[in-house]
Coordinates of C-alpha atoms in Angstrom, one line a residue:
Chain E
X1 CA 0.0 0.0 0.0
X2 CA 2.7 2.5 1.1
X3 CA 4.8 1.7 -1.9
X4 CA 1.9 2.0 -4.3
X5 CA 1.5 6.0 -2.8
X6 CA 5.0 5.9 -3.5
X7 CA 5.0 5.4 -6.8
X8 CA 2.0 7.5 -7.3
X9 CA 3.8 10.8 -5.8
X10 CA 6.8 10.1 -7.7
X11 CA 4.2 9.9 -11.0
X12 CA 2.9 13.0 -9.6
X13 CA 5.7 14.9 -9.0
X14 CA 7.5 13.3 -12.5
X15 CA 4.3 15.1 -14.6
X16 CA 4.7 18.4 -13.0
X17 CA 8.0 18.5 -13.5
X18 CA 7.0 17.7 -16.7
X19 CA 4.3 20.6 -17.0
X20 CA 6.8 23.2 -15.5
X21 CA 9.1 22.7 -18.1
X22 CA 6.9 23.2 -20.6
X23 CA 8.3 26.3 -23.4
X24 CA 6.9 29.5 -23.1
X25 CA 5.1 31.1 -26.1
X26 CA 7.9 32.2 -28.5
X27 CA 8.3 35.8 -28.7
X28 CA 5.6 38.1 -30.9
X29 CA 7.9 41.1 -32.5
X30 CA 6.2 44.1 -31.7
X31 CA 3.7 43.1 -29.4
X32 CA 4.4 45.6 -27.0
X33 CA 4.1 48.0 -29.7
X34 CA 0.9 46.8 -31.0
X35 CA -0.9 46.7 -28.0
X36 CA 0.4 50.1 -26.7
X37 CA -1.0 51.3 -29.7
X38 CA -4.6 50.1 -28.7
X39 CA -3.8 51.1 -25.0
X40 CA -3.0 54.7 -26.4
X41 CA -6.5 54.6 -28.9
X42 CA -8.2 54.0 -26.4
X43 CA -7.1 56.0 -23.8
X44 CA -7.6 58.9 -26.8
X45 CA -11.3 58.0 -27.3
X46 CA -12.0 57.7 -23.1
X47 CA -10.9 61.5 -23.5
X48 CA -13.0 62.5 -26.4
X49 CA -15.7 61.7 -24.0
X50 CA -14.7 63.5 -21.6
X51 CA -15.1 62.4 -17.3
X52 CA -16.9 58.8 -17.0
X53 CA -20.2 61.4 -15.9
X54 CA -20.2 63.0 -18.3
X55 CA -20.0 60.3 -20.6
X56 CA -22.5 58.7 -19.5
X57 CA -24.8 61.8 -19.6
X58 CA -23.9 62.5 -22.8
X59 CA -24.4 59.0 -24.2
X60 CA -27.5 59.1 -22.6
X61 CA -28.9 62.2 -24.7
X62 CA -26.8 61.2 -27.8
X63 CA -28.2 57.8 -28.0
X64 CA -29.8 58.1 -31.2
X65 CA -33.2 56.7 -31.5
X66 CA -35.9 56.4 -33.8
X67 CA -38.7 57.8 -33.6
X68 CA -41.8 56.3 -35.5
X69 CA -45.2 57.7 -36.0
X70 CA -48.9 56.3 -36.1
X71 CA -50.3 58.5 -38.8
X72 CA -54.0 57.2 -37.6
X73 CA -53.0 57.3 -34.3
X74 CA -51.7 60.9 -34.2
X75 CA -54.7 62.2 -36.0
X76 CA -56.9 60.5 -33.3
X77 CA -54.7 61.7 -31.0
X78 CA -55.1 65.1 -32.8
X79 CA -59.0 64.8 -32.5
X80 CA -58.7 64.3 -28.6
X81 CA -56.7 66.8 -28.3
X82 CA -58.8 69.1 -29.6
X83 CA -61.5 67.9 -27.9
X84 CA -60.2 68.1 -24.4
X85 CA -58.3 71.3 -25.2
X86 CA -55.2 69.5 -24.7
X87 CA -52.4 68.7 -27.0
X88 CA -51.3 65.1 -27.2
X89 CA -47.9 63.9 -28.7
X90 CA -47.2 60.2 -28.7
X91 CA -43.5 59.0 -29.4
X92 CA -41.6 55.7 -29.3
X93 CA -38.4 55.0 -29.1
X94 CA -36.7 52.0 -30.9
X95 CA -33.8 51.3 -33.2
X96 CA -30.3 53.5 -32.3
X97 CA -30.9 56.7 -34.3
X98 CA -30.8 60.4 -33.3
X99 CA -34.5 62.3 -32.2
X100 CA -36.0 63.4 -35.1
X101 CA -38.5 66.8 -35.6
X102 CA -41.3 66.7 -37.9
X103 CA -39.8 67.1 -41.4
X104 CA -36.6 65.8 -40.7
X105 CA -35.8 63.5 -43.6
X106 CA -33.4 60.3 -42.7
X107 CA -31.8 57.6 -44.9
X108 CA -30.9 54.4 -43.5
X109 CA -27.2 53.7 -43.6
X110 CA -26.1 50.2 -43.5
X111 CA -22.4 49.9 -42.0
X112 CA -20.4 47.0 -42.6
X113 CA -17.5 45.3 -41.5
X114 CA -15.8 42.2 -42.7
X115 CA -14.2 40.5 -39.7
X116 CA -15.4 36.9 -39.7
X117 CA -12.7 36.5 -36.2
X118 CA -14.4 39.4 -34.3
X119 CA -16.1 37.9 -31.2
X120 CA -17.7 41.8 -31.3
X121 CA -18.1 44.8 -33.3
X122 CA -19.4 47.9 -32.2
X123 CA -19.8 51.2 -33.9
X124 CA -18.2 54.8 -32.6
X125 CA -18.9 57.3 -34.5
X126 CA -19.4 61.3 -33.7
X127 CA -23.0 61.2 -33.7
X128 CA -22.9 58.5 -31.0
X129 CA -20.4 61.2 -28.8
X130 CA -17.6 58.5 -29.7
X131 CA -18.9 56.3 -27.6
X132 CA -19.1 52.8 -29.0
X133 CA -23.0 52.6 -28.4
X134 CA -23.8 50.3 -31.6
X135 CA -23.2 47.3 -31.6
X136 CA -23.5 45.6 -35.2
X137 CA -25.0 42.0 -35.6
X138 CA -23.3 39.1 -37.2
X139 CA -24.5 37.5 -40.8
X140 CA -23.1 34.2 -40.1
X141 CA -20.5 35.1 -43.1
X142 CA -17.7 37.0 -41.2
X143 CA -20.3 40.2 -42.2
X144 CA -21.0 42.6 -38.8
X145 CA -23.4 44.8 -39.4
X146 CA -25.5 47.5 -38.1
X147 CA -28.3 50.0 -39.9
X148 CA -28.5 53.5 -38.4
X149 CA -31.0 56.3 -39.9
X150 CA -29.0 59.7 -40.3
X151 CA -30.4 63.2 -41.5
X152 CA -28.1 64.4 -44.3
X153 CA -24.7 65.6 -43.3
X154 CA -20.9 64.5 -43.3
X155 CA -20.1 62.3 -39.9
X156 CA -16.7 60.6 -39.0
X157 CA -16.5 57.2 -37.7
X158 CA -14.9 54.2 -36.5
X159 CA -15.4 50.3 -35.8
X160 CA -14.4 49.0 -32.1
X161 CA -13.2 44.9 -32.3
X162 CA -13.8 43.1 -29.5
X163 CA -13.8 46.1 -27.3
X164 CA -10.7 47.6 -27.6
X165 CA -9.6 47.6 -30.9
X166 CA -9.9 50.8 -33.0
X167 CA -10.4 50.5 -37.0
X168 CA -10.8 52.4 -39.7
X169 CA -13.4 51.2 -42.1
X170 CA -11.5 49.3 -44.9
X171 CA -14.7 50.1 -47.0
X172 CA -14.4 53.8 -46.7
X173 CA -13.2 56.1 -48.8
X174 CA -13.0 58.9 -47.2
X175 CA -10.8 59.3 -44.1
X176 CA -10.7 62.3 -41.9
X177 CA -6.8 62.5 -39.5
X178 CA -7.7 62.6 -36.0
X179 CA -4.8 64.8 -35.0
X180 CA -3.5 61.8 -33.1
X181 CA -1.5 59.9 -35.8
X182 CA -4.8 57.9 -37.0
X183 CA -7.8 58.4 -38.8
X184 CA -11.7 58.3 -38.8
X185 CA -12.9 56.9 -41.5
X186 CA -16.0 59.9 -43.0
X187 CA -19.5 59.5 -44.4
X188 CA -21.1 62.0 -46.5
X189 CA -25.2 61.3 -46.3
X190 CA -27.3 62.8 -49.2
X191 CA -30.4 63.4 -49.7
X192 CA -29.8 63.1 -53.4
X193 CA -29.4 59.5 -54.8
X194 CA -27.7 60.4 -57.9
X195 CA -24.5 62.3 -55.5
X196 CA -24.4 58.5 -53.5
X197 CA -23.2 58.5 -50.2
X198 CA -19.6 58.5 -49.8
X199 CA -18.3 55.9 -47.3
X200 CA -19.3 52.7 -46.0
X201 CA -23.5 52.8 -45.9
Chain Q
X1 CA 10.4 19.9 -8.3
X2 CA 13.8 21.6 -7.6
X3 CA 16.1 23.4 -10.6
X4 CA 13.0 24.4 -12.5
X5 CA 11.5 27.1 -13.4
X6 CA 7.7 28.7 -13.5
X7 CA 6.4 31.4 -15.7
X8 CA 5.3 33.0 -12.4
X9 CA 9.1 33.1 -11.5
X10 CA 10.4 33.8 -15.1
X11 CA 8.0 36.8 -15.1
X12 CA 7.7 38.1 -12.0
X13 CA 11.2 38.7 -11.6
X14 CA 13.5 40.1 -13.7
X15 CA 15.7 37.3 -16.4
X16 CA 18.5 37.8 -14.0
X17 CA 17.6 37.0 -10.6
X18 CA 17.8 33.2 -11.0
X19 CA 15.1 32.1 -8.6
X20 CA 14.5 28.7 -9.4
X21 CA 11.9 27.7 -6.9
X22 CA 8.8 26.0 -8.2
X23 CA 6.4 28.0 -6.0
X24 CA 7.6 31.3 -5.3
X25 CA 4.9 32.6 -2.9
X26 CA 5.7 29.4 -0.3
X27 CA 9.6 29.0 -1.0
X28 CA 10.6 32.3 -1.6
X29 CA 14.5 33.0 0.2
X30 CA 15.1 35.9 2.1
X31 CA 16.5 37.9 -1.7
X32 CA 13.9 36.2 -3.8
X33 CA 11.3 38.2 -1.1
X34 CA 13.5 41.2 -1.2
X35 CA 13.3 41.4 -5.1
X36 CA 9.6 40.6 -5.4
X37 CA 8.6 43.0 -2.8
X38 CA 11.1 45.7 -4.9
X39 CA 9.2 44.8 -7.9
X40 CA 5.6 45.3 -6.2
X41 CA 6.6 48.5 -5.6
X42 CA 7.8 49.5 -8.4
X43 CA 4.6 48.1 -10.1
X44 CA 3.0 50.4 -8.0
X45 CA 4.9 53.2 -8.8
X46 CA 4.0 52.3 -12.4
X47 CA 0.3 52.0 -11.8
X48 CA -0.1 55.3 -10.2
X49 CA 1.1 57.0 -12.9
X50 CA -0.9 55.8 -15.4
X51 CA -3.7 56.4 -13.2
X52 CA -2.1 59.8 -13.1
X53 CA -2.7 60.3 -17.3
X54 CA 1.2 59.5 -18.0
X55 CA -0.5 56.4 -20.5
X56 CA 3.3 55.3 -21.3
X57 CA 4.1 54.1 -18.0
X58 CA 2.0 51.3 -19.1
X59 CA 4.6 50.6 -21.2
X60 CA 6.6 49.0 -18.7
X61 CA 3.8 46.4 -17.1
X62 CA 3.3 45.5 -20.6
X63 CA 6.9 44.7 -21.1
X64 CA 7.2 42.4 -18.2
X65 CA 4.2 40.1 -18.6
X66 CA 4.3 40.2 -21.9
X67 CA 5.9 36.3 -22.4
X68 CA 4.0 35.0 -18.9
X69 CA 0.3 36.5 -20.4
X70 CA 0.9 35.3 -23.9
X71 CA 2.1 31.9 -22.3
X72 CA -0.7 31.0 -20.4
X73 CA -3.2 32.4 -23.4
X74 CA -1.7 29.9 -25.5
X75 CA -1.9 26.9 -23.7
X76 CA -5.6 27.7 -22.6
X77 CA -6.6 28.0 -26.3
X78 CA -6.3 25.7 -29.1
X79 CA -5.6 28.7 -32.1
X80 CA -2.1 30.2 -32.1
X81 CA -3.7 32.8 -33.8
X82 CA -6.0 33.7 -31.3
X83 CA -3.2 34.3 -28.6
X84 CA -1.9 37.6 -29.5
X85 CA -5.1 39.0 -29.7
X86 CA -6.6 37.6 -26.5
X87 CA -3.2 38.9 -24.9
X88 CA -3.4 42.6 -26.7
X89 CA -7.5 42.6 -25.2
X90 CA -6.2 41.7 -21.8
X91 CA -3.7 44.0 -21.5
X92 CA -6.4 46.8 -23.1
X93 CA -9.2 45.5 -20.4
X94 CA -6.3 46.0 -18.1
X95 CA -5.6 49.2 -18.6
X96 CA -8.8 50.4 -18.9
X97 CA -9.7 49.0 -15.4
X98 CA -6.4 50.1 -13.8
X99 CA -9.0 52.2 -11.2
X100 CA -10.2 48.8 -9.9
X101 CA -6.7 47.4 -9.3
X102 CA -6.6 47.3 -5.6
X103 CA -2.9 46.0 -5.0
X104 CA -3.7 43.7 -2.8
X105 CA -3.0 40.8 -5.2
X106 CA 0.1 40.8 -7.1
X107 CA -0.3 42.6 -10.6
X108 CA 0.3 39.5 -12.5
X109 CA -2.1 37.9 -10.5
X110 CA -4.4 40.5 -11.3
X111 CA -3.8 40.2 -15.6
X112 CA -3.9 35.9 -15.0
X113 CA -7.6 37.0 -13.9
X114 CA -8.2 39.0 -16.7
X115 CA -6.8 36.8 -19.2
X116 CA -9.1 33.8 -17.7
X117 CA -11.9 35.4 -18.4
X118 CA -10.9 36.7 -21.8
X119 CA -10.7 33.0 -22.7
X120 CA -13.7 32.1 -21.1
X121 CA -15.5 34.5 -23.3
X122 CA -13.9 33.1 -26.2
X123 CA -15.2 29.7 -25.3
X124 CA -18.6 30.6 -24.8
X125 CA -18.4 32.5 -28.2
X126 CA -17.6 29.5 -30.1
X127 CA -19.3 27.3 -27.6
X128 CA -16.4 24.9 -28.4
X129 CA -14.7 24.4 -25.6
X130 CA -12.1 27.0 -27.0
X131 CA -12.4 25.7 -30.6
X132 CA -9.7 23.4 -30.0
X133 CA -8.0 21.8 -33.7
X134 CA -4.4 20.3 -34.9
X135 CA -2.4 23.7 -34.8
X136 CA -2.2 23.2 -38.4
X137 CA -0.4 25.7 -40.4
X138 CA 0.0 27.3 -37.0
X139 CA 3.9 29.3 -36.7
X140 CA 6.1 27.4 -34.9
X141 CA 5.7 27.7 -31.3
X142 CA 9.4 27.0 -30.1
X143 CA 12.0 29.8 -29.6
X144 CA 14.5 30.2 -32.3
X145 CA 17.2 30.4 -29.5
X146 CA 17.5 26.8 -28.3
X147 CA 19.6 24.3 -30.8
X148 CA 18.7 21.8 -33.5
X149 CA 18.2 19.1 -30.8
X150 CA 16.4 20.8 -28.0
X151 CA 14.1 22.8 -30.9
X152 CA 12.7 18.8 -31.5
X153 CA 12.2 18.1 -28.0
X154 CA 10.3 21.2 -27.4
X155 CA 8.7 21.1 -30.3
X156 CA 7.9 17.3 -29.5
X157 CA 6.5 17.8 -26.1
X158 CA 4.8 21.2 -27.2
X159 CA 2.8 18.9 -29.7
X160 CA 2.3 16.0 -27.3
X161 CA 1.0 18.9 -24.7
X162 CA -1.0 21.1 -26.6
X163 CA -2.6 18.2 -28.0
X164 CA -3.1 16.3 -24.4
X165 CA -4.7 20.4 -23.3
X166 CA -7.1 20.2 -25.6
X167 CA -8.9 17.2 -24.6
X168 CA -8.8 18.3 -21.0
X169 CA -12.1 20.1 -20.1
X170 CA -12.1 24.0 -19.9
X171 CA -11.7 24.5 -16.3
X172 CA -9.5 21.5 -16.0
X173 CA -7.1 23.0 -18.4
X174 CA -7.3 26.6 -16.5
X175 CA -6.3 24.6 -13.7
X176 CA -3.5 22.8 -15.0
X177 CA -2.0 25.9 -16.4
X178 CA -2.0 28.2 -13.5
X179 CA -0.9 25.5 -11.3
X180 CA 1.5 23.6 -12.9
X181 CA 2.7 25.5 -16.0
X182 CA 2.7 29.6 -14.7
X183 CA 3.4 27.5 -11.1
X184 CA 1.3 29.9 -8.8
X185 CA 0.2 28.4 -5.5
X186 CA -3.1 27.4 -4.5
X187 CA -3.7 30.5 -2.8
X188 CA -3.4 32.1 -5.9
X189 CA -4.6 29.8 -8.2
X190 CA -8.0 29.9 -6.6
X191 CA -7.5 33.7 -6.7
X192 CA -7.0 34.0 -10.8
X193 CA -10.1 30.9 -10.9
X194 CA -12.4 32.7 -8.6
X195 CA -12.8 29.4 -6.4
X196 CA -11.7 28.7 -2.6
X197 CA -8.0 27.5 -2.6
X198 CA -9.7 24.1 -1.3
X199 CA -11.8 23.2 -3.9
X200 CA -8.4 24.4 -6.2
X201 CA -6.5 21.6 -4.3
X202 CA -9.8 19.2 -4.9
X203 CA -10.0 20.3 -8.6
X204 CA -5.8 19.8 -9.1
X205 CA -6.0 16.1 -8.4
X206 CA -9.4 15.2 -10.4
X207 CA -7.2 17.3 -13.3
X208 CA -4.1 15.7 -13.2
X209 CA -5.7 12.2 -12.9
X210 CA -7.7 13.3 -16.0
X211 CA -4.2 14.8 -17.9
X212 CA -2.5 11.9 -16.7
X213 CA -5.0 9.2 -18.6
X214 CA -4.7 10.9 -21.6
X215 CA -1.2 11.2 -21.8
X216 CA -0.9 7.6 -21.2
X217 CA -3.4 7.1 -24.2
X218 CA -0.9 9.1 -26.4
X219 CA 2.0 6.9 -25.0
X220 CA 3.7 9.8 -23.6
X221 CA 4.4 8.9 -19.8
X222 CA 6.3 11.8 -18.2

């Protein structure tokens, strides 16, 4: 019995000998480089935003939203109104878009990023206050992809991997230097199909 | 298992100190404590100023765990070409949480946590058990350094391991890397796991059994 736990601890001890010799990773040239790279992008971007409060505040009013009318509910809405002297607006919030007035017209821009390895992709973008708010769905084909409505206008952007990596929009073809040695990647939205939006959408 | 060395030594102490001892934490000498509890400080010197806005100090944390994070990233996933990445999003998640960092744990201690649950993420994501394969056309894992005959046996027994890793479950394999290949204590070990150092102890036996059976099955008996 005693020799038999004998031989078992020398088995033991044999196999983690074994295990404690095992090699390290070989080295990565530039590894440090690389990821100080993302430390440094994203310490940029927690900046743009300014104090974590303020952040928050300002994600919270940014968040875009869209807002979606009842045409026959907002006319009955209308009548009651009228009727009880009282004036009745009914909104609902839903996809990630930013508040809209009456008469605001919107296109639907479809953003796109090829990065079948991505375990998450998220969009950042100055109309989000460069917070990385929207996150973009996967296809099933390496495709992430998200669908934002925007009024016309020129907007700079950028795709966040897997939550701390920063990347332009291979798509794009407009870029926009971010005075920090990198670049946004910028998309024009018209209101005019034959101009075409410039960027990814 | 005296003469060799641990990641956890390797990397928690600079190349040159030549601390050999399997278990730092428990064996430590009189210098081998002298230099770890320089090093914590100077850690801590580094943490506040990054906490302070001076981003590069960061720099130097990165520098030093570096090989021990990208080490135990590798043998906890099956794709060499996940490691880098997994490392480069621990050491981003990291940073960013430097605030929460109480010091109360050693810093490497600390990223071994962070890196664990990076990889746990990863599992779930693929739900396959860290999407273990043959490393196929994967680059070669041994260090250019060693010579013609020790390149085969690493290269060998970093085949014959990886291989026996990936048919270990998850949190068998977490366990078998942080105890027996970075060579933290149980203390520790439970720390980085986020069990009691007991059920470590409980878990370290059921996974070396385990390891032990499949290695046999490969005809590899250590």
């Amino acid at each position: 019995m005693m020799k038999q736990q004998r031989s078992d601890e020398a088995r033991d001890d044999r196999l983690e000998a074994w295990l404690a010799g095992a090699p390290p990773a070989p080295p990565s040239p530039g590894f440090e480089t690389r990821v100080m790279q993302a430390v440094r992008d994203h310490a940029r971007h927690r900046e743009r935003g300014g104090p974590a409060w303020l952040r928050r505040l300002l994600g919270f009013l940014l968040a875009p939203r869209t807002l979606q009318f009842n045409v026959g509910g907002l006319a009955l809405a209308g009548v009651a109104a009228m009727a009880a002297g009282l004036a009745i607006t009914a909104w609902r919030a839903e996809a990630p878009v930013p508040p809209l007035a009456m008469g605001d017209e919107t296109l639907t821009v479809r953003f796109v990023l090829v990065q079948p390895e991505a375990r998450e992709v998220r969009l950042a973008a100055d109309f989000t206050g460069w917070q990385p708010d929207v996150p973009l769905r996967r296809d099933g084909q390496g495709h992430w992809v998200a669908e934002v409505r925007l009024r016309p206008g020129s907007y700079e952007y950028s795709f966040v991997v897997d939550g701390g990596r920063w990347v332009e929009d291979p798509r794009g073809t407009l870029f926009r230097e971010d005075g920090f040695g990198r670049r946004n990647s910028v998309l024009t939205v018209t209101d005019h199909p034959s101009a075409g939006d410039k960027g990814n959408g | 298992m005296p003469g060799s060395r641990s990641l956890a030594d390797d990397d928690c102490l600079a190349p040159s100190s030549g601390v050999t001892s399997p278990d730092t934490e428990r064996l430590m000498d009189s210098d081998g404590a002298a230099a770890h509890a320089a090093q914590a400080r100077e850690e801590q010197e580094w943490v506040a100023r990054c906490r302070q806005g001076e981003i590069e100090a960061f720099s130097f944390l990165v520098v030093r765990y570096e090989r021990m994070m990208r080490s135990v990233i590798r043998r906890m996933l099956a794709r060499d070409e996940d490691v880098d990445d997994m490392a480069q999003a621990s050491f981003v998640t990291a940073f960013e949480r430097l605030a929460q960092y109480s010091g109360q744990s050693r810093f490497s201690t600390w990223l071994c946590q962070i890196a664990v649950n990076k990889c746990r993420d990863l599992y779930r994501s693929r739900r396959d058990a860290g999407g273990w394969r043959d490393g196929g056309d994967a680059p070669d894992p041994v260090d250019d350094a060693l010579g013609p005959e020790q390149r085969y046996e690493a290269r060998q027994k970093d085949a014959v391991l990886q291989a026996a890793l990936g048919r270990l479950k998850p949190q068998d394999r977490e366990l078998i890397v942080m105890k027996y290949i970075a060579g933290h204590d149980y203390e520790t070990v439970a720390r980085i796991l986020g069990c009691s150092p007991q059920a470590a102890k409980v878990r370290s036996v059921r996974a070396r059994t385990t390891l032990r059976a499949i290695l046999s099955g490969m005809g590899v008996e250590p």
